[in-house]
Coordinates of N, CA, C and O and ligand atoms in Angstrom, one line a residue:
M428 N 19.8 -0.5 5.4 CA 18.5 -0.7 4.8 C 18.9 -1.6 3.3 O 20.0 -1.0 2.8
K429 N 18.7 -2.8 3.1 CA 18.6 -3.5 2.2 C 17.7 -3.3 0.8 O 16.7 -2.8 1.0
E430 N 18.0 -2.7 -0.2 CA 17.3 -2.8 -1.5 C 17.3 -3.8 -2.0 O 18.6 -4.3 -2.9
V431 N 16.4 -4.9 -2.2 CA 16.2 -5.7 -3.0 C 14.8 -5.8 -3.9 O 14.0 -5.2 -3.9
D432 N 14.8 -6.6 -5.4 CA 13.8 -7.4 -5.8 C 13.2 -8.3 -5.7 O 11.7 -8.7 -5.9
L433 N 13.9 -8.9 -5.1 CA 13.3 -10.1 -4.3 C 13.8 -11.2 -3.2 O 14.3 -10.3 -2.6
L434 N 12.4 -11.0 -2.0 CA 12.8 -11.2 -1.1 C 13.5 -12.7 -0.4 O 12.7 -13.9 -0.7
T435 N 14.6 -12.6 0.0 CA 15.2 -14.2 0.3 C 15.8 -13.5 1.8 O 16.1 -12.6 2.3
D436 N 15.9 -14.3 2.8 CA 16.7 -14.8 3.7 C 15.9 -13.6 4.9 O 16.3 -13.1 5.4
L437 N 14.6 -13.4 5.1 CA 14.0 -12.5 5.8 C 14.0 -12.8 7.2 O 13.8 -14.4 7.4
N438 N 14.5 -12.0 7.9 CA 14.4 -12.4 9.8 C 13.0 -12.5 9.9 O 12.4 -11.4 10.0
N439 N 12.4 -13.3 10.4 CA 11.1 -13.4 11.2 C 11.1 -13.3 12.9 O 12.0 -13.9 13.5
P440 N 9.9 -12.8 13.3 CA 8.8 -12.2 12.7 C 8.9 -10.6 12.1 O 9.9 -9.8 12.3
C441 N 8.3 -10.6 10.8 CA 8.4 -9.5 9.9 C 7.4 -8.3 10.0 O 6.2 -9.0 10.4
A442 N 7.4 -6.8 9.7 CA 6.2 -6.4 9.8 C 6.2 -5.9 8.5 O 7.5 -5.6 8.0
F443 N 5.3 -5.5 7.8 CA 5.6 -5.4 6.3 C 4.5 -3.9 6.4 O 3.4 -3.8 6.7
V444 N 5.4 -3.0 5.7 CA 4.1 -1.7 4.6 C 4.4 -1.6 3.2 O 5.3 -1.3 2.8
P445 N 3.3 -2.1 2.6 CA 3.1 -2.1 1.3 C 2.7 -0.7 0.8 O 2.1 0.0 1.4
T446 N 3.4 -0.2 -0.1 CA 3.3 1.0 -0.9 C 3.3 1.1 -2.1 O 3.8 0.2 -2.6
M447 N 3.3 2.5 -3.0 CA 3.2 2.5 -4.1 C 4.4 3.5 -4.3 O 4.3 3.9 -5.7
G448 N 5.0 3.8 -3.7 CA 6.0 4.8 -3.8 C 5.3 6.1 -3.4 O 4.5 6.3 -2.8
A449 N 6.7 7.1 -3.8 CA 6.0 8.3 -3.9 C 6.0 8.4 -2.1 O 4.6 9.1 -1.7
L450 N 6.6 7.9 -1.4 CA 7.1 8.2 -0.3 C 6.9 9.4 0.8 O 7.3 10.7 0.2
H451 N 5.9 10.2 1.8 CA 5.9 10.9 2.1 C 5.5 10.9 3.9 O 5.8 9.5 4.4
A452 N 5.4 11.8 4.6 CA 5.6 11.6 6.0 C 4.4 10.3 6.5 O 4.4 9.8 7.3
G453 N 3.7 10.3 5.9 CA 2.4 9.5 6.5 C 2.8 8.0 6.1 O 2.8 7.0 7.0
H454 N 3.5 7.2 5.1 CA 3.9 6.4 5.0 C 5.2 6.1 6.0 O 5.1 5.2 6.4
Q455 N 5.8 7.5 6.5 CA 6.8 7.4 7.9 C 6.1 6.7 8.8 O 7.0 6.0 9.8
S456 N 5.1 7.4 9.1 CA 4.4 6.9 10.2 C 4.0 5.5 10.3 O 4.0 5.2 11.3
L457 N 3.8 4.9 9.4 CA 3.2 3.7 9.3 C 4.7 2.8 9.6 O 4.6 1.4 9.8
I458 N 5.7 3.5 8.5 CA 7.3 2.7 8.8 C 7.4 2.2 10.3 O 8.1 1.5 10.7
R459 N 7.0 3.8 11.0 CA 7.6 4.0 12.6 C 6.9 2.5 13.3 O 7.5 2.4 14.1
R460 N 5.8 2.6 12.9 CA 5.1 2.0 13.5 C 5.6 0.5 13.5 O 5.6 -0.4 14.3
A461 N 5.8 0.1 12.3 CA 6.2 -1.3 12.1 C 7.2 -1.6 12.7 O 7.6 -2.5 13.5
R462 N 8.3 -0.6 12.5 CA 9.8 -0.8 13.8 C 9.3 -1.1 15.3 O 10.4 -1.8 15.8
E463 N 8.4 -0.3 15.5 CA 7.9 -0.8 17.3 C 7.5 -2.6 17.2 O 7.6 -2.9 18.5
L464 N 7.3 -3.0 16.3 CA 6.7 -4.2 16.5 C 7.3 -4.9 16.2 O 7.3 -6.2 16.1
A465 N 8.5 -5.2 15.1 CA 9.8 -5.8 14.5 C 10.9 -5.4 14.5 O 10.6 -4.6 14.2
D466 N 11.8 -6.3 14.5 CA 12.9 -5.5 14.1 C 13.1 -5.7 12.5 O 14.0 -4.9 12.2
E467 N 12.8 -6.7 11.5 CA 12.6 -6.6 10.1 C 11.2 -5.8 10.2 O 10.1 -6.3 10.0
V468 N 11.9 -4.9 9.3 CA 10.7 -3.8 8.4 C 10.8 -3.8 6.8 O 11.7 -3.3 6.4
V469 N 9.8 -4.7 6.3 CA 9.9 -4.5 4.9 C 9.0 -4.1 4.2 O 7.8 -3.6 4.4
V470 N 9.3 -2.8 3.6 CA 8.3 -1.7 3.0 C 8.5 -2.1 1.6 O 9.5 -2.3 0.9
S471 N 7.4 -2.5 0.9 CA 7.4 -2.8 -0.8 C 6.9 -1.3 -1.6 O 6.4 -1.0 -1.2
I472 N 7.8 -1.6 -2.6 CA 7.3 -0.2 -3.9 C 6.7 -1.1 -5.0 O 8.0 -1.4 -5.6
F473 N 5.2 -0.8 -5.7 CA 5.2 -1.5 -6.5 C 3.7 -1.2 -6.8 O 2.7 -1.2 -6.1
V474 N 3.8 -0.3 -8.3 CA 2.9 0.3 -8.5 C 1.7 -0.7 -9.6 O 2.5 -1.0 -10.3
N475 N 0.8 -0.9 -9.0 CA -0.1 -2.3 -9.0 C -1.0 -1.6 -10.3 O -2.2 -1.3 -9.7
P476 N -0.6 -2.4 -11.7 CA -1.8 -1.2 -12.7 C -2.8 -2.4 -12.6 O -3.8 -1.0 -12.8
L477 N -3.1 -3.2 -12.0 CA -4.9 -3.6 -11.7 C -5.6 -3.1 -11.0 O -6.7 -2.9 -10.8
Q478 N -5.1 -1.8 -10.4 CA -5.9 -1.3 -9.6 C -6.6 0.2 -9.9 O -6.7 1.0 -9.4
F479 N -6.0 0.5 -10.9 CA -6.1 1.5 -11.9 C -6.8 1.4 -13.0 O -6.7 0.7 -13.5
E480 N -7.8 2.1 -12.9 CA -9.1 2.1 -13.5 C -8.8 2.6 -15.5 O -9.1 2.4 -16.3
N481 N -7.9 3.7 -15.3 CA -7.5 4.7 -16.2 C -6.1 4.6 -16.5 O -5.3 5.0 -15.4
K482 N -5.6 4.1 -17.5 CA -4.2 3.9 -18.1 C -3.4 5.3 -17.9 O -2.1 5.5 -17.1
E483 N -3.9 6.5 -18.1 CA -3.5 7.9 -18.0 C -3.1 8.2 -16.6 O -1.6 8.5 -16.0
D484 N -4.3 7.9 -15.5 CA -3.6 7.7 -14.4 C -2.5 7.0 -13.5 O -1.6 7.4 -12.9
L485 N -2.5 5.7 -14.1 CA -1.1 4.7 -14.4 C 0.4 5.9 -14.3 O 1.0 5.9 -13.7
A486 N 0.2 5.9 -15.8 CA 0.9 6.5 -16.5 C 1.5 8.2 -15.6 O 3.4 7.9 -15.6
K487 N 1.0 8.5 -15.2 CA 1.2 10.1 -14.2 C 1.6 9.8 -13.2 O 1.9 10.6 -12.1
Y488 N 1.3 8.1 -12.4 CA 1.4 8.4 -10.9 C 3.4 8.3 -10.9 O 4.3 7.9 -11.3
P489 N 2.9 9.5 -9.5 CA 4.5 9.5 -9.1 C 5.2 8.9 -9.0 O 5.3 7.9 -8.3
S490 N 7.0 9.0 -9.2 CA 7.7 8.1 -8.9 C 9.1 8.8 -8.4 O 9.7 9.3 -9.4
T491 N 9.4 8.4 -7.2 CA 10.4 9.7 -6.8 C 11.3 8.1 -6.3 O 11.5 8.5 -4.5
P492 N 12.3 7.3 -6.5 CA 12.7 6.2 -6.1 C 13.9 6.6 -5.3 O 14.3 6.0 -3.9
K493 N 14.8 7.3 -5.5 CA 16.2 8.0 -4.8 C 15.2 8.7 -3.2 O 15.6 8.1 -2.1
H494 N 14.5 9.4 -3.6 CA 13.2 9.8 -2.0 C 13.3 9.1 -1.4 O 13.1 8.8 -0.4
D495 N 12.3 7.8 -2.2 CA 11.9 6.7 -1.3 C 12.8 6.0 -0.5 O 12.5 5.9 0.3
G496 N 14.0 5.8 -0.7 CA 15.0 5.1 -0.6 C 14.9 5.9 0.9 O 15.5 5.3 1.9
Q497 N 15.3 7.3 0.9 CA 16.0 8.2 1.6 C 15.1 8.2 3.4 O 15.1 7.9 3.7
L498 N 13.9 8.3 2.7 CA 12.4 8.1 3.7 C 12.2 7.1 4.4 O 12.0 6.7 5.8
A499 N 12.6 5.7 3.5 CA 11.9 4.9 4.3 C 13.4 4.1 5.1 O 12.7 3.8 6.6
K500 N 14.5 4.4 5.1 CA 15.4 4.6 5.4 C 15.4 5.0 6.8 O 15.5 4.5 8.1
E501 N 15.0 6.4 6.6 CA 15.2 7.3 8.0 C 14.1 6.7 9.1 O 14.5 7.0 10.0
A502 N 12.9 6.5 8.4 CA 12.0 5.7 9.4 C 11.7 4.6 9.8 O 11.8 4.2 10.9
G503 N 13.0 3.7 9.7 CA 13.4 2.6 10.2 C 12.9 1.7 9.3 O 13.4 0.2 10.0
A504 N 13.0 1.3 7.8 CA 12.8 0.2 6.9 C 14.2 -0.7 6.9 O 15.1 0.2 7.3
T505 N 14.0 -2.0 7.2 CA 15.1 -2.9 6.9 C 15.5 -3.5 5.5 O 16.5 -3.5 5.1
I506 N 14.2 -3.6 5.0 CA 14.7 -4.2 3.5 C 13.4 -3.1 2.5 O 12.4 -2.4 3.2
L507 N 14.0 -2.5 1.6 CA 13.3 -2.1 0.6 C 13.0 -2.7 -0.7 O 13.5 -3.1 -1.2
W508 N 11.8 -3.2 -0.7 CA 11.4 -4.2 -1.7 C 10.8 -3.6 -3.0 O 9.7 -3.2 -2.6
R509 N 11.5 -3.8 -4.1 CA 10.7 -3.6 -5.1 C 10.9 -4.6 -6.3 O 11.6 -4.7 -7.1
P510 N 9.6 -4.9 -6.1 CA 9.4 -6.5 -7.1 C 9.1 -5.8 -8.3 O 8.7 -5.1 -8.6
S511 N 9.5 -6.9 -9.1 CA 9.1 -6.8 -10.6 C 8.0 -7.2 -11.3 O 7.1 -7.8 -10.1
Y512 N 6.9 -7.0 -11.8 CA 5.8 -7.2 -12.4 C 5.6 -8.7 -12.5 O 5.2 -9.3 -11.9
Q513 N 6.7 -9.6 -13.1 CA 6.7 -10.7 -13.2 C 7.2 -11.8 -12.1 O 6.2 -12.6 -11.8
S514 N 7.3 -11.2 -11.0 CA 7.3 -11.7 -9.9 C 6.3 -11.8 -9.2 O 5.3 -12.2 -8.5
I515 N 5.6 -11.0 -8.8 CA 4.2 -10.4 -8.5 C 3.0 -11.0 -9.2 O 1.9 -12.0 -8.8
Y516 N 3.3 -11.0 -10.4 CA 2.0 -11.8 -11.3 C 2.8 -12.8 -12.3 O 2.9 -12.3 -13.6
P517 N 3.0 -13.9 -11.9 CA 3.8 -14.7 -12.8 C 2.7 -15.1 -13.7 O 1.4 -16.1 -12.7
G518 N 2.9 -16.2 -15.1 CA 1.7 -16.8 -15.5 C 0.7 -15.9 -15.5 O 0.2 -15.1 -15.5
E519 N -0.5 -17.1 -15.4 CA -2.1 -16.3 -15.9 C -2.8 -15.3 -14.5 O -2.2 -15.9 -13.5
L520 N -3.3 -14.3 -14.7 CA -3.8 -13.6 -13.9 C -5.0 -14.0 -13.4 O -6.0 -14.2 -14.0
E521 N -5.0 -14.1 -12.2 CA -6.0 -14.7 -11.7 C -6.6 -13.6 -10.2 O -5.7 -13.3 -9.5
K522 N -7.8 -12.7 -10.9 CA -7.9 -11.9 -10.1 C -9.2 -12.4 -8.6 O -10.1 -12.9 -8.8
L523 N -8.4 -11.5 -7.4 CA -9.6 -11.4 -6.2 C -10.5 -11.0 -6.3 O -10.7 -9.7 -6.9
S524 N -12.0 -11.0 -5.5 CA -13.2 -10.3 -6.0 C -13.1 -9.8 -4.6 O -13.1 -10.3 -3.2
S525 N -13.8 -8.5 -4.6 CA -13.5 -7.6 -2.9 C -15.3 -7.6 -3.0 O -15.6 -7.3 -1.8
G526 N -15.9 -8.5 -3.3 CA -17.3 -8.4 -3.2 C -18.1 -7.3 -3.1 O -17.9 -6.3 -4.0
Q527 N -19.3 -7.7 -2.4 CA -20.5 -6.1 -2.5 C -19.5 -5.2 -1.6 O -19.7 -3.6 -2.4
I528 N -18.6 -5.4 -0.5 CA -17.8 -4.1 -0.2 C -17.6 -3.5 -1.4 O -17.1 -1.9 -1.1
G529 N -16.7 -3.9 -1.9 CA -15.4 -3.4 -2.6 C -16.1 -2.9 -3.7 O -15.8 -2.0 -4.7
R530 N -17.9 -2.7 -4.1 CA -18.5 -1.9 -4.9 C -19.4 -1.4 -4.4 O -20.4 -0.3 -4.9
S531 N -19.1 -0.8 -3.8 CA -19.8 0.2 -2.5 C -18.9 1.7 -2.3 O -18.0 1.3 -2.6
F532 N -19.7 2.5 -2.1 CA -18.7 4.1 -1.9 C -18.0 4.4 -2.7 O -18.5 4.6 -4.3
E533 N -16.3 4.5 -2.9 CA -15.6 4.8 -3.7 C -15.5 3.3 -4.3 O -15.6 4.0 -6.1
G534 N -16.1 2.2 -4.6 CA -16.1 1.4 -5.3 C -17.0 1.5 -6.7 O -17.1 1.3 -7.7
V535 N -17.8 2.5 -6.3 CA -19.3 2.6 -7.2 C -18.6 3.6 -8.4 O -18.9 3.6 -9.6
H536 N -17.3 4.4 -8.1 CA -16.8 5.4 -8.9 C -15.7 4.8 -9.6 O -15.1 5.5 -10.6
R537 N -15.1 3.4 -8.9 CA -13.7 3.0 -9.2 C -13.9 1.5 -9.8 O -13.4 0.7 -9.0
P538 N -14.7 1.0 -10.7 CA -14.9 0.2 -10.7 C -13.8 -1.0 -10.8 O -13.0 -0.7 -11.8
G539 N -13.6 -2.3 -10.1 CA -12.5 -3.0 -10.2 C -11.3 -2.7 -9.5 O -10.1 -3.2 -9.2
H540 N -11.1 -1.4 -8.6 CA -10.2 -1.1 -8.3 C -9.9 -1.9 -6.5 O -8.8 -2.1 -6.8
F541 N -10.6 -2.0 -6.0 CA -10.6 -2.9 -5.0 C -10.4 -4.5 -5.3 O -9.3 -5.3 -4.6
D542 N -10.7 -5.0 -6.3 CA -10.6 -6.3 -6.8 C -8.8 -6.1 -7.0 O -8.2 -7.4 -6.6
G543 N -8.1 -5.1 -7.7 CA -6.9 -4.9 -7.8 C -6.0 -4.8 -7.0 O -5.0 -5.6 -6.6
V544 N -6.2 -4.3 -5.7 CA -5.5 -4.1 -4.5 C -5.6 -5.4 -3.8 O -4.5 -5.7 -3.4
L545 N -6.9 -6.2 -3.8 CA -6.7 -7.3 -3.0 C -5.7 -8.2 -3.9 O -5.2 -9.3 -3.1
T546 N -6.1 -8.2 -5.0 CA -5.5 -8.9 -6.0 C -3.9 -8.8 -5.5 O -2.7 -9.9 -5.3
V547 N -3.0 -7.5 -6.1 CA -1.8 -7.4 -5.3 C -1.2 -7.3 -4.1 O -0.6 -8.3 -3.5
V548 N -2.5 -7.3 -2.8 CA -1.9 -7.4 -1.5 C -1.8 -9.0 -1.3 O -1.3 -9.5 -0.5
N549 N -2.6 -9.5 -1.6 CA -2.6 -11.1 -1.8 C -1.4 -11.8 -1.7 O -0.4 -12.3 -1.2
R550 N -0.7 -11.1 -3.3 CA 0.3 -11.5 -3.3 C 1.9 -11.1 -2.5 O 2.4 -12.0 -2.1
L551 N 1.5 -9.8 -2.4 CA 2.5 -9.5 -0.9 C 2.8 -10.2 0.1 O 3.6 -10.4 0.6
F552 N 1.4 -10.5 0.7 CA 1.5 -11.0 1.5 C 2.1 -12.6 1.4 O 2.9 -13.5 2.1
E553 N 1.6 -13.6 0.4 CA 2.4 -14.9 0.1 C 3.4 -14.5 -0.3 O 3.9 -15.4 0.6
L554 N 4.0 -13.4 -0.8 CA 5.6 -14.0 -0.5 C 6.6 -13.0 0.6 O 7.8 -13.6 0.7
S555 N 5.9 -12.2 1.4 CA 6.2 -11.9 2.7 C 6.1 -12.4 3.5 O 6.7 -12.7 4.7
R556 N 5.1 -12.9 3.6 CA 4.6 -13.9 5.0 C 4.9 -13.2 6.4 O 5.5 -13.4 7.1
P557 N 4.4 -12.1 6.8 CA 4.8 -10.9 7.9 C 3.7 -11.3 8.6 O 2.9 -12.1 8.8
K558 N 4.0 -10.9 9.9 CA 3.4 -11.4 10.9 C 2.7 -10.1 11.4 O 1.4 -10.4 11.8
Y559 N 2.9 -8.7 10.9 CA 2.1 -7.6 10.9 C 2.2 -6.9 9.8 O 2.9 -7.2 8.9
A560 N 1.0 -6.3 9.3 CA 0.4 -5.7 8.1 C 0.0 -4.4 8.3 O -1.2 -4.2 9.4
I561 N 0.7 -3.1 7.7 CA 0.7 -1.6 8.6 C 0.1 -0.8 7.2 O 0.9 -1.2 6.2
F562 N -1.4 -0.7 7.5 CA -2.0 0.4 6.8 C -2.4 1.6 7.2 O -3.2 1.7 8.2
G563 N -2.4 2.4 6.2 CA -3.1 3.9 7.1 C -4.9 3.9 7.0 O -5.7 3.4 5.5
E564 N -5.0 4.1 8.1 CA -6.9 4.0 7.9 C -7.5 5.6 7.0 O -8.7 5.6 6.9
K565 N -6.0 6.2 6.7 CA -6.8 7.0 5.1 C -7.8 6.5 4.2 O -8.7 7.0 3.8
D566 N -7.1 5.2 3.6 CA -8.0 4.7 3.1 C -9.1 3.8 3.7 O -8.6 2.0 3.4
F567 N -9.6 3.8 4.2 CA -10.2 3.2 5.3 C -11.3 2.1 4.8 O -11.7 1.2 5.3
Q568 N -11.9 1.9 3.7 CA -12.7 1.3 3.0 C -11.5 0.1 2.2 O -12.2 -1.4 2.3
Q569 N -10.0 0.3 1.9 CA -9.3 -0.3 1.4 C -8.9 -1.5 2.9 O -8.4 -2.4 2.4
L570 N -8.9 -0.9 3.8 CA -8.4 -1.3 4.9 C -9.7 -2.2 5.4 O -9.1 -3.7 5.6
A571 N -10.7 -2.2 5.0 CA -11.6 -3.2 5.3 C -11.6 -4.2 4.6 O -11.9 -5.1 5.0
V572 N -11.6 -3.9 3.2 CA -11.3 -5.0 2.2 C -10.5 -5.9 2.4 O -10.6 -7.0 2.2
I573 N -9.3 -5.4 3.0 CA -8.3 -6.1 3.2 C -8.2 -7.4 4.1 O -7.7 -8.5 4.3
R574 N -9.0 -6.5 5.4 CA -9.4 -7.6 6.3 C -9.6 -8.6 6.2 O -9.7 -9.9 6.8
Q575 N -11.0 -8.5 5.4 CA -11.5 -9.4 5.1 C -11.3 -10.2 4.3 O -11.1 -11.6 4.6
M576 N -10.4 -10.3 3.4 CA -10.0 -10.8 2.0 C -8.8 -11.6 3.5 O -8.9 -13.2 3.6
A577 N -7.9 -11.2 4.5 CA -6.9 -11.7 5.1 C -8.0 -12.5 5.9 O -7.6 -14.3 6.4
R578 N -8.7 -12.8 6.4 CA -9.9 -13.6 7.3 C -10.5 -14.7 6.2 O -9.7 -15.8 6.6
D579 N -10.6 -14.3 5.1 CA -11.3 -15.0 4.1 C -10.0 -16.2 3.3 O -10.5 -17.5 3.5
L580 N -9.1 -15.7 3.7 CA -8.2 -16.4 2.7 C -7.3 -17.6 4.3 O -6.2 -17.9 3.9
D581 N -7.7 -17.1 5.7 CA -6.6 -17.5 6.2 C -5.3 -17.3 6.4 O -4.4 -18.0 6.8
F582 N -4.8 -16.0 6.5 CA -3.6 -15.4 6.6 C -3.5 -15.1 8.0 O -3.9 -15.0 8.6
D583 N -2.1 -15.9 8.2 CA -1.9 -15.8 9.7 C -1.2 -14.8 10.2 O 0.3 -14.1 10.4
L584 N -1.9 -13.3 10.3 CA -1.4 -12.2 10.5 C -2.1 -11.2 11.1 O -3.2 -11.4 11.5
E585 N -1.5 -10.0 11.9 CA -2.0 -9.1 11.9 C -2.4 -7.8 11.4 O -1.2 -7.1 10.9
I586 N -3.5 -7.5 10.9 CA -3.7 -6.0 10.1 C -3.9 -4.5 11.2 O -4.9 -4.7 12.2
L587 N -3.4 -4.0 11.4 CA -2.7 -2.4 12.1 C -3.5 -1.7 11.2 O -2.4 -1.1 10.2
G588 N -4.4 -0.6 11.6 CA -4.9 0.7 10.9 C -3.9 1.4 11.6 O -4.4 2.0 12.8
I589 N -3.6 2.6 10.6 CA -2.9 3.5 11.6 C -3.9 5.2 11.5 O -4.0 5.3 10.1
P590 N -3.9 5.8 12.2 CA -4.8 7.6 12.1 C -4.0 8.1 11.0 O -3.1 8.1 10.8
I591 N -4.8 8.6 10.6 CA -4.4 9.6 9.0 C -3.2 10.6 9.8 O -3.7 11.2 10.9
L592 N -2.4 10.8 9.1 CA -1.5 12.2 9.1 C -1.9 13.3 8.4 O -2.3 13.2 6.9
R593 N -2.4 14.5 8.9 CA -2.7 15.6 8.1 C -1.4 16.8 8.1 O -0.6 16.9 8.9
D594 N -1.7 17.2 6.6 CA -0.7 18.3 6.1 C -1.4 19.9 7.4 O -2.3 19.4 8.2
T595 N -0.3 21.0 7.0 CA -1.0 22.1 7.8 C -2.2 22.7 7.7 O -2.8 23.4 8.3
D596 N -2.5 22.2 6.3 CA -3.7 23.0 6.0 C -5.2 22.0 6.6 O -6.4 22.5 6.4
G597 N -4.9 20.7 7.0 CA -5.8 19.9 7.3 C -6.3 18.7 6.5 O -6.3 18.1 6.8
L598 N -5.0 18.7 5.3 CA -5.6 17.7 4.4 C -5.2 16.4 4.7 O -4.0 16.8 4.4
A599 N -5.6 15.2 4.4 CA -4.7 14.6 4.6 C -3.0 13.8 3.5 O -3.6 14.1 2.7
L600 N -2.2 13.6 4.2 CA -1.1 13.3 3.6 C -1.0 12.6 2.6 O -1.9 11.3 2.8
S601 N -1.4 12.4 1.5 CA -1.1 11.4 0.3 C -0.2 11.7 -1.2 O -0.3 12.8 -1.4
S602 N 0.3 10.6 -1.8 CA 0.7 11.1 -2.7 C -0.2 11.5 -3.6 O 0.4 12.6 -4.5
R603 N -1.3 11.7 -4.0 CA -2.2 12.2 -5.2 C -2.8 13.4 -4.5 O -2.5 14.4 -5.5
N604 N -2.3 13.7 -3.0 CA -3.1 15.0 -3.1 C -2.0 16.1 -3.2 O -2.2 17.7 -3.7
A605 N -0.6 16.0 -3.4 CA 0.6 16.5 -4.3 C -0.1 17.2 -5.4 O 0.7 18.4 -5.8
Y606 N -0.6 16.7 -6.1 CA -1.0 17.4 -7.5 C -2.3 18.4 -7.4 O -2.4 19.2 -8.6
L607 N -2.8 18.5 -6.6 CA -3.5 19.7 -6.2 C -3.7 20.9 -6.5 O -2.2 21.2 -5.6
T608 N -4.1 22.1 -7.0 CA -3.3 23.4 -6.4 C -4.1 24.1 -5.3 O -4.9 23.3 -5.0
P609 N -3.6 25.1 -5.3 CA -4.0 25.8 -4.0 C -5.7 25.6 -3.5 O -6.4 25.1 -3.0
E610 N -6.4 26.1 -4.8 CA -7.6 26.3 -4.9 C -8.8 24.7 -4.7 O -9.4 24.6 -4.0
Q611 N -7.8 23.7 -5.7 CA -8.4 22.2 -5.3 C -8.0 21.8 -3.9 O -9.3 21.3 -3.3
R612 N -7.1 22.5 -3.1 CA -6.8 21.8 -1.8 C -8.1 22.5 -0.5 O -8.0 22.2 -0.1
V613 N -8.3 24.0 -1.0 CA -9.3 24.6 -0.4 C -10.7 23.3 -0.6 O -11.6 23.0 0.3
A614 N -10.9 23.0 -1.8 CA -11.9 22.4 -2.1 C -12.0 20.9 -1.9 O -13.1 20.8 -0.8
A615 N -11.1 20.3 -1.8 CA -11.1 19.0 -0.9 C -11.5 19.1 0.7 O -11.3 17.9 1.1
L616 N -11.1 20.2 1.1 CA -11.0 20.1 2.7 C -12.4 20.0 3.0 O -12.8 19.9 4.1
A617 N -13.3 20.5 2.1 CA -14.9 20.1 2.3 C -15.4 19.3 2.7 O -16.8 18.8 3.1
L618 N -14.6 18.2 2.0 CA -15.0 16.7 1.9 C -15.0 15.9 3.4 O -14.2 16.2 4.4
Ligands
LIG2011 O1 -2.7 1.9 -0.4 C1 -2.1 1.9 -1.5 O2 -0.6 2.3 -1.4 C2 -1.9 0.7 -2.6 O3 -3.2 0.4 -2.4 C3 -1.1 -1.0 -1.8 C4 -2.0 -1.0 -0.4 C5 0.1 -0.7 -1.6 C6 -1.9 -1.9 -2.6 O4 -0.8 -1.4 -4.0

């Protein structure tokens, strides 16, 4: 597996798994699926400031670079791509809109979140030009807005949603769920 900050000499077709790092077994299931689809599997790690409504949340987002490299390699990634902010957002920032779906459900409580997700995913797709892009169904609304964007912008790729992977207590594997106390985990299971 190569670790790069700029994508060059990609073998096509490639399968792409975008992440914000803090990888876990859920991400590995996406990478394994990607590897079934293509020999070249690009995993990106980019913590996208645009999708955080709150600076504190961004500042404390977990960062586990060494562990991420090990997990990505073990699951079959061929390229671990850690783009710089400059390469993702050169020049003036043009935000995409996630429209009505992005303002509903989770979007009601996280204004601008899905616009930020679409803005970065659009750039990641533009730079990697994958044939397949793999996302977790855990973030169901995210998957819906990304599918819509890919259709609207005519990206020539197939988007696959992969079922949720759960921890032994039944909670979805998620980088953020790692912060929960045992009591909070029990409460979260009610959702
Ligand atoms: O689901 C995530 O980890 C992020 O929202 C994504 C798709 C990598 C965009 O930053």
